[in-house]
mmCIF file of C-alpha atoms in Angstrom:
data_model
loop_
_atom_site.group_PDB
_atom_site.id
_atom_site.type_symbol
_atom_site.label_atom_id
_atom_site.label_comp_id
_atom_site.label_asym_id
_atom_site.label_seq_id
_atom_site.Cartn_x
_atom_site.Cartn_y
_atom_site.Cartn_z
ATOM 1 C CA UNK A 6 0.000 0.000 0.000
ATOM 2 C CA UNK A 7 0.986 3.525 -0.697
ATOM 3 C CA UNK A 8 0.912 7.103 0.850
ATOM 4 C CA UNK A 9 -1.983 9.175 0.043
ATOM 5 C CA UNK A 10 -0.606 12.053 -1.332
ATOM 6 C CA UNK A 11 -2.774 15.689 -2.096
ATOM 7 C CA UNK A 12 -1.685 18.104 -5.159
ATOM 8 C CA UNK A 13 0.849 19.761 -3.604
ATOM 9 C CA UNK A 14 2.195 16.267 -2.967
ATOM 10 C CA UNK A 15 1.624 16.132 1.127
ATOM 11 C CA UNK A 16 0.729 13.190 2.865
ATOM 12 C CA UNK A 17 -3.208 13.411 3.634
ATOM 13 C CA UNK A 18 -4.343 12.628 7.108
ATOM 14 C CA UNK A 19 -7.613 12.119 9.192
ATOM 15 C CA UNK A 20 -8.078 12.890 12.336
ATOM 16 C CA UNK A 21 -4.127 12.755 12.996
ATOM 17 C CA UNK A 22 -3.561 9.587 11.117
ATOM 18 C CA UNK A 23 -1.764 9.067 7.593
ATOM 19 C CA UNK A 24 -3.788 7.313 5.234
ATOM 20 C CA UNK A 25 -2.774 5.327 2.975
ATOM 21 C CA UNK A 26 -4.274 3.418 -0.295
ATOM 22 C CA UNK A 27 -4.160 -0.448 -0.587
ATOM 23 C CA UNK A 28 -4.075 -1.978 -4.194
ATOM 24 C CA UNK A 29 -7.384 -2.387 -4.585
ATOM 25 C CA UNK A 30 -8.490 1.417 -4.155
ATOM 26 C CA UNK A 31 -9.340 1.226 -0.907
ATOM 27 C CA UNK A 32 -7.905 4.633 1.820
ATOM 28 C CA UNK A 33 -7.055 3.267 5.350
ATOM 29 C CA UNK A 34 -6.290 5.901 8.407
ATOM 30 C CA UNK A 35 -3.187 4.095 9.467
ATOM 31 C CA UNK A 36 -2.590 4.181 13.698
ATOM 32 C CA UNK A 37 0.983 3.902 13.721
ATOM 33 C CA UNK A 38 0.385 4.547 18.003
ATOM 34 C CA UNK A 39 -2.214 1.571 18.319
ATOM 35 C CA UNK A 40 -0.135 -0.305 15.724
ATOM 36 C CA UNK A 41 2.790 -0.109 18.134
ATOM 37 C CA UNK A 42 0.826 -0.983 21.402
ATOM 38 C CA UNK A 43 -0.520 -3.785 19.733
ATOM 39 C CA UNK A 44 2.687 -4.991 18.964
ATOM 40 C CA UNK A 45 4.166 -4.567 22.127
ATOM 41 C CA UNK A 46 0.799 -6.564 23.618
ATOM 42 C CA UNK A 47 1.703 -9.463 20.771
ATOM 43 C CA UNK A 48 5.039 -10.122 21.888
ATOM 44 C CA UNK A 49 4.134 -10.054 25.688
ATOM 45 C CA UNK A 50 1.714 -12.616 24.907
ATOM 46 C CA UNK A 51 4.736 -14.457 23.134
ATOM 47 C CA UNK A 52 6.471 -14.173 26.040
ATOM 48 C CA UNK A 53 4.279 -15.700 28.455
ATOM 49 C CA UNK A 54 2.931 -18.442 26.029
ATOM 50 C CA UNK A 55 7.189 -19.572 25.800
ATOM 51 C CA UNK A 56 7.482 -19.554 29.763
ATOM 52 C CA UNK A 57 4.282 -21.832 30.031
ATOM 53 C CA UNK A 58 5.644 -23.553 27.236
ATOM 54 C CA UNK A 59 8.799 -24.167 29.559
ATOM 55 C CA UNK A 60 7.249 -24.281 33.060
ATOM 56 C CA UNK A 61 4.519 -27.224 30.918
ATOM 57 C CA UNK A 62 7.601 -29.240 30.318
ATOM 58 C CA UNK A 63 9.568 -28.992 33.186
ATOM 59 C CA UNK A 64 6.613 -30.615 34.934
ATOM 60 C CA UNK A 65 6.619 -33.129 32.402
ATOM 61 C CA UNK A 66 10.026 -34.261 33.491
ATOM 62 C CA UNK A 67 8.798 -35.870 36.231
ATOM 63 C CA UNK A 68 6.449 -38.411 34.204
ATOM 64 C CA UNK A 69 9.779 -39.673 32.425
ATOM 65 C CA UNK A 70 10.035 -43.860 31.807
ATOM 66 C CA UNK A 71 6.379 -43.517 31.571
ATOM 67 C CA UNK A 72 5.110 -45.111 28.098
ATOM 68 C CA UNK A 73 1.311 -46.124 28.560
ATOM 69 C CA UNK A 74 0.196 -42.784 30.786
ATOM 70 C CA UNK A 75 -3.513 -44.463 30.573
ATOM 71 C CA UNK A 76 -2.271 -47.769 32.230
ATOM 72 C CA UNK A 77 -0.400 -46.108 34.995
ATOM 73 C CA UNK A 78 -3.660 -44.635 35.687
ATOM 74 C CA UNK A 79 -5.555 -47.133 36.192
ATOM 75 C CA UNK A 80 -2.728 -49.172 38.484
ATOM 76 C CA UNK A 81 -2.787 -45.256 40.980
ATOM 77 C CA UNK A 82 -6.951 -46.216 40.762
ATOM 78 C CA UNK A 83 -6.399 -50.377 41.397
ATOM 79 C CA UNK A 84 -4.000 -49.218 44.271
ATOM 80 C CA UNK A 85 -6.518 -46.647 45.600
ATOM 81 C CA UNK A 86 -9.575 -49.730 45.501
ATOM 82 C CA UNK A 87 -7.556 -51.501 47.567
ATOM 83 C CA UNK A 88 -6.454 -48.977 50.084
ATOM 84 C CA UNK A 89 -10.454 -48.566 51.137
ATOM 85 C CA UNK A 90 -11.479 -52.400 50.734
ATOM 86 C CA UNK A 91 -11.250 -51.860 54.785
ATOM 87 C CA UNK A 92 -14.392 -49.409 54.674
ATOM 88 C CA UNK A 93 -16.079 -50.481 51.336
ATOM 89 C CA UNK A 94 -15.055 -54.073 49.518
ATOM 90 C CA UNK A 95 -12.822 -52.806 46.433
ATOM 91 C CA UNK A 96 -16.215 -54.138 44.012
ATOM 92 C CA UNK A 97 -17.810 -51.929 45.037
ATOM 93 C CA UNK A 98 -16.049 -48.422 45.334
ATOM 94 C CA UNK A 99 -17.091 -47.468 41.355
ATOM 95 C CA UNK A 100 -20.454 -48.354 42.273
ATOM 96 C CA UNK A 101 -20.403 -46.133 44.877
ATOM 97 C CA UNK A 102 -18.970 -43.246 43.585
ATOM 98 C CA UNK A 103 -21.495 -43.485 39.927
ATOM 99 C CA UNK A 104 -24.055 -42.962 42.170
ATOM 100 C CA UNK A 105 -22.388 -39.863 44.073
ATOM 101 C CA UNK A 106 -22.140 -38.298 40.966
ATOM 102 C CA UNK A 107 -25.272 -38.966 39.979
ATOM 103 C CA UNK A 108 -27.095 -37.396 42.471
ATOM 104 C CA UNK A 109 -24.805 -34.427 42.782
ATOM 105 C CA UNK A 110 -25.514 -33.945 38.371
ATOM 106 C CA UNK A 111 -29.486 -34.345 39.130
ATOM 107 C CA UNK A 112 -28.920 -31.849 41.875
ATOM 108 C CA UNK A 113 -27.513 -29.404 39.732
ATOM 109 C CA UNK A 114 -29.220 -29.559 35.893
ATOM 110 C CA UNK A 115 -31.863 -27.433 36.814
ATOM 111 C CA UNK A 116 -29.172 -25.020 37.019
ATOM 112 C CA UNK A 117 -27.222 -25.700 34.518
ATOM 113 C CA UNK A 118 -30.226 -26.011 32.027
ATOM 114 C CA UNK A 119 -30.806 -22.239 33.271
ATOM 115 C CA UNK A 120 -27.007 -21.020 32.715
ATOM 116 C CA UNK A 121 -27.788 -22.582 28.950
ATOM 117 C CA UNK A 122 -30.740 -20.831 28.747
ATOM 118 C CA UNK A 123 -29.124 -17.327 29.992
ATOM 119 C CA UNK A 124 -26.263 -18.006 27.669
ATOM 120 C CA UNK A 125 -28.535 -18.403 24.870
ATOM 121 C CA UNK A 126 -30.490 -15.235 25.538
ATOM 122 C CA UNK A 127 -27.446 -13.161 25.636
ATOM 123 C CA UNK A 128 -25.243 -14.266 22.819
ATOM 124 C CA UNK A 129 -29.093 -13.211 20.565
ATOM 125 C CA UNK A 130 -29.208 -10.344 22.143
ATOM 126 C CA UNK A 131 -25.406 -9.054 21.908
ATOM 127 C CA UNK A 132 -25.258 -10.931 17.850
ATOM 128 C CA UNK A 133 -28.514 -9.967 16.927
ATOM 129 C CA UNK A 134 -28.826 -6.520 18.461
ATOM 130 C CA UNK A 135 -25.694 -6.132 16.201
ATOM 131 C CA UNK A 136 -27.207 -6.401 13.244
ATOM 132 C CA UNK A 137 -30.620 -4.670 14.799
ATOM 133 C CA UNK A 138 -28.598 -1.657 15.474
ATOM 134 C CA UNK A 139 -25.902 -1.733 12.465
ATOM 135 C CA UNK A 140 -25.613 1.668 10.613
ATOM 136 C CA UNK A 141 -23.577 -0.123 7.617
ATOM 137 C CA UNK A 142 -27.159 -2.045 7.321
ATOM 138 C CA UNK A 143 -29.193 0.870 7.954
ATOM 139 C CA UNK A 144 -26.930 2.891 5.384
ATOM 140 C CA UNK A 145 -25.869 0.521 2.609
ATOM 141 C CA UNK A 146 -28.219 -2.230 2.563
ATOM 142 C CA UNK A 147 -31.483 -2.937 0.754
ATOM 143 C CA UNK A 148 -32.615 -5.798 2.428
ATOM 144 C CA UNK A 149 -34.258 -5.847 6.641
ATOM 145 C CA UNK A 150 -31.790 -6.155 9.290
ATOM 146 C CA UNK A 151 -33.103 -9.840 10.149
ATOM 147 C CA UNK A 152 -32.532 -11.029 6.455
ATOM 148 C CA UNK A 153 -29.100 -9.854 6.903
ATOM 149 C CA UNK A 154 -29.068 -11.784 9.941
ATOM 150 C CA UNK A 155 -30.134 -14.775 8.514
ATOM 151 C CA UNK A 156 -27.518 -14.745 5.991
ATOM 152 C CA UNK A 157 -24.695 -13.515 8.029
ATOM 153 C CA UNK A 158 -24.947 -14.512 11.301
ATOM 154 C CA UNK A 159 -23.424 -17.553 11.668
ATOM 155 C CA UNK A 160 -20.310 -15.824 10.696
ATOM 156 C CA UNK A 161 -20.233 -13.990 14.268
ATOM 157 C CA UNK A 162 -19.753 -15.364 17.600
ATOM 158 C CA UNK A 163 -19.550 -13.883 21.128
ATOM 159 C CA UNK A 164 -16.514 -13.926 23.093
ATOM 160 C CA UNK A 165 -16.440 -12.658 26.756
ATOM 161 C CA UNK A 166 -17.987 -9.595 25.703
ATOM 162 C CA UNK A 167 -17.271 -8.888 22.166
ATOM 163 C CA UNK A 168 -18.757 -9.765 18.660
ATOM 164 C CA UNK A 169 -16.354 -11.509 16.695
ATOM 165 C CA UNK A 170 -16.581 -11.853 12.955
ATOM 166 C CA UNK A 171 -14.961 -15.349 11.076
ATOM 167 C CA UNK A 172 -14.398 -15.662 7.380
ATOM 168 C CA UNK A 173 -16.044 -18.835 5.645
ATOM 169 C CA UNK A 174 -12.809 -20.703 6.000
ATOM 170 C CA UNK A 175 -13.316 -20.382 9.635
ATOM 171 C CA UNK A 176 -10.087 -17.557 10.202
ATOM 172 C CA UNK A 177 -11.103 -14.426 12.251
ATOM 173 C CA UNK A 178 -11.467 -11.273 10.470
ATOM 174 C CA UNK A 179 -8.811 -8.549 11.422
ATOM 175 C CA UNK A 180 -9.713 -4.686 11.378
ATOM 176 C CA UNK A 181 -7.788 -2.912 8.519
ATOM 177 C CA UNK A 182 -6.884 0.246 10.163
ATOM 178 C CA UNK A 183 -6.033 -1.489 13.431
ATOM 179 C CA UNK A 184 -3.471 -4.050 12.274
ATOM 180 C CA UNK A 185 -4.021 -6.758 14.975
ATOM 181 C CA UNK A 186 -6.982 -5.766 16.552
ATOM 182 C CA UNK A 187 -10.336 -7.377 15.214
ATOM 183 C CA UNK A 188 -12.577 -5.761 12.960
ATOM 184 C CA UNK A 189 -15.556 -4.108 14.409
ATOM 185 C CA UNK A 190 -19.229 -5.275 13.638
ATOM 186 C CA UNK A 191 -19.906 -3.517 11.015
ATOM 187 C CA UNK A 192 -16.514 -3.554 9.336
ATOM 188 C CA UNK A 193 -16.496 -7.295 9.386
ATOM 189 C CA UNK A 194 -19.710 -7.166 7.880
ATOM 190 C CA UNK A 195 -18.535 -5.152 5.246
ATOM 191 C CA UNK A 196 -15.679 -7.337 4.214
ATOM 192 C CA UNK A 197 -18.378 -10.403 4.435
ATOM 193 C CA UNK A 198 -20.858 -8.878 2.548
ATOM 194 C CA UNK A 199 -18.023 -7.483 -0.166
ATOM 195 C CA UNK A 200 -16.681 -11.185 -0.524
ATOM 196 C CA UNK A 201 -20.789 -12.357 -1.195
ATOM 197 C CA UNK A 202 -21.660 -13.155 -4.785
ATOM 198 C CA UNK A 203 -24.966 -11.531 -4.359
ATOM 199 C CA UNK A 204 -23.912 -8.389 -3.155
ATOM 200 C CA UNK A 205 -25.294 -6.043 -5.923
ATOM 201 C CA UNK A 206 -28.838 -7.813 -5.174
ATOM 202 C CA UNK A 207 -28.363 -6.756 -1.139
ATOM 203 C CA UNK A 208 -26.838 -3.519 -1.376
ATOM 204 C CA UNK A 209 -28.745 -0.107 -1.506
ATOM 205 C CA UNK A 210 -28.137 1.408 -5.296
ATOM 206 C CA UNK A 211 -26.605 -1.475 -6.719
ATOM 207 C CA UNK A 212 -29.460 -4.525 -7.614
ATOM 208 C CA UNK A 213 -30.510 -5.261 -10.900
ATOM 209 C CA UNK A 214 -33.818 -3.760 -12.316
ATOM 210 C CA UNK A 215 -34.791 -2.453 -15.303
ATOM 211 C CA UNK A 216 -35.701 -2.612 -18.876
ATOM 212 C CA UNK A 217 -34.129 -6.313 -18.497
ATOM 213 C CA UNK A 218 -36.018 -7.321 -15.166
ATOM 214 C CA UNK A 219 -39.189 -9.534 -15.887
ATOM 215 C CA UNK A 220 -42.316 -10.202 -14.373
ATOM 216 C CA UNK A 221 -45.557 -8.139 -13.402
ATOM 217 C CA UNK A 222 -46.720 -7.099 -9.441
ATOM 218 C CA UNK A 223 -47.358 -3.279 -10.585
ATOM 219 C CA UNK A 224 -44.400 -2.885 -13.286
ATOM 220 C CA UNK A 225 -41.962 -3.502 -10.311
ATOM 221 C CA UNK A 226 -40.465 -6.645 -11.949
ATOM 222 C CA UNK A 227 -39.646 -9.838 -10.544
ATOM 223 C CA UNK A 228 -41.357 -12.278 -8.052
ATOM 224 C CA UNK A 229 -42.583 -11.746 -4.785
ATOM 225 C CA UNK A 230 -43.197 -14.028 -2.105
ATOM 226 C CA UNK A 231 -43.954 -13.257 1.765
ATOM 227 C CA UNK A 232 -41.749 -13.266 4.467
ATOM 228 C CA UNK A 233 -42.837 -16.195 6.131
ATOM 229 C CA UNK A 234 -42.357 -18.086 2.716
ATOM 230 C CA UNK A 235 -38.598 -16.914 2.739
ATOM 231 C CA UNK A 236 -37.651 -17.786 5.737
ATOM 232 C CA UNK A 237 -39.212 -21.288 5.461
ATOM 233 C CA UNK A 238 -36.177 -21.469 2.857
ATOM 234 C CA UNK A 239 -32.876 -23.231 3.771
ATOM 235 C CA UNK A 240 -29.620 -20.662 3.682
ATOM 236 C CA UNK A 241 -28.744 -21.380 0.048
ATOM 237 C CA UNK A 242 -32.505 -21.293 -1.760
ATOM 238 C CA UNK A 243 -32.118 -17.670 0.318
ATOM 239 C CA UNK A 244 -29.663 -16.185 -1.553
ATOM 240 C CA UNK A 245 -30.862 -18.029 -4.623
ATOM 241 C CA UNK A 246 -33.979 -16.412 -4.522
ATOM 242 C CA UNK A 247 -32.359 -12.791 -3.261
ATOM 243 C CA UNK A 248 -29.620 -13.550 -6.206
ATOM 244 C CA UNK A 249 -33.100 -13.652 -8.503
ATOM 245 C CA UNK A 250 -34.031 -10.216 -7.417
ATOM 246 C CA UNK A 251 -36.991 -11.789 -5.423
ATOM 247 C CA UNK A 252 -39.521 -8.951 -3.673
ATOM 248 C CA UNK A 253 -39.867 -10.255 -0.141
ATOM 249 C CA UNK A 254 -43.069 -8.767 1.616
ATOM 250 C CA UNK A 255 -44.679 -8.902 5.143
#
């Protein structure tokens, strides 16, 4: 990438940053401060992964001469049966302890079943309120904020408190004017919905209509079915149909 330069051949910056222009077009405020900081983050994290690295296989040394790790297990748990065959005949000790923890899981799924629940609610509200309140939706897009949603969302999940956006090969998507930070909501959307093949059909100003565009409802062109009728689709016969320049109603 290159230097944005003006006439008078001086470097242009926004709001205090230099921006530069990547191969394909595209002008990037470059934070050379948050660039730094993020580096200096990245190679304490190196740091302290290679000392747990090392600490991980000092401990290891002690486990040395043994080759079947699963096998020396179970002699430790033969050893232990016999130990208590004075309070409970060594039969009997797995018996015993199934049933301890089955009690103490039927004590506790009610709560657990909750914490799922909770869990549930939350990761809808902070992924889907993210699309519910996404300006690059309300500003670029031509389809509802729930359509988007339906096409999109699996590509986001929540972690600890953040929105994270994944490419289709499964790789998280990085912000382009934070270098090693990841992309915000609605960048990462932008990026997904700029790699979609059906973008012209989704995006305000861009979808096919026309002289060339077929069909009656009013000289509108194309088909339209309701919205209840879409989402009954799977994923793929969605963007078929929004590919087709399909009118979705309520």
């Amino acid at each position: 990438m290159k230097l944005k330069l003006d006439e008078n051949g001086h470097v242009v910056v926004s709001d205090g940053k230099p921006v530069y222009v990547h191969d394909d077009g595209k002008e990037v405020a470059f934070d050379a401060a948050g660039t730094v900081q993020t580096i200096s983050r990245l190679n304490g994290e190196a740091k302290s992964h290679r000392e747990a690295k090392e600490a991980a296989e000092g401990a290891l040394k002690a486990f040395e001469g043994i080759s079947d790790p699963k096998a020396a297990m179970q002699a430790l748990e033969t050893i232990k049966n016999f130990d208590a065959k004075k309070l409970v005949d060594a039969g009997e000790v797995d018996k015993v302890r199934a049933e301890a923890i089955k009690a103490v899981e039927e004590k506790y799924a009610p709560i657990v079943k909750e914490r799922d629940e909770l869990s549930g609610k939350l990761i809808a509200e902070k992924v889907g309120g993210s699309f519910a309140r996404s300006k690059f939706i309300a500003d670029k897009m031509s389809i509802p904020a729930d359509l988007v949603e339906s096409r999109f969302g699996q590509s986001f999940k929540l972690e600890g408190d953040s929105v994270i956006a994944y490419d289709k090969s499964g790789n998280k998507i990085f912000s382009a004017s934070n270098p090693g930070e990841p992309a915000g909501f609605d960048e990462a959307l932008g990026i997904l919905v700029e790699h979609y093949p059906y973008k012209d059909q989704i995006l305000k100003g861009t979808g096919a209509s026309g002289g060339g565009s077929s069909g009656g409802n009013g000289g509108t062109g194309g088909k339209t079915i309701s919205r209840a009728q879409f989402e009954s689709l799977s994923p793929q016969d969605q963007s078929s149909q929004i590919g087709a320049g399909v009118t979705i109603t309520d």
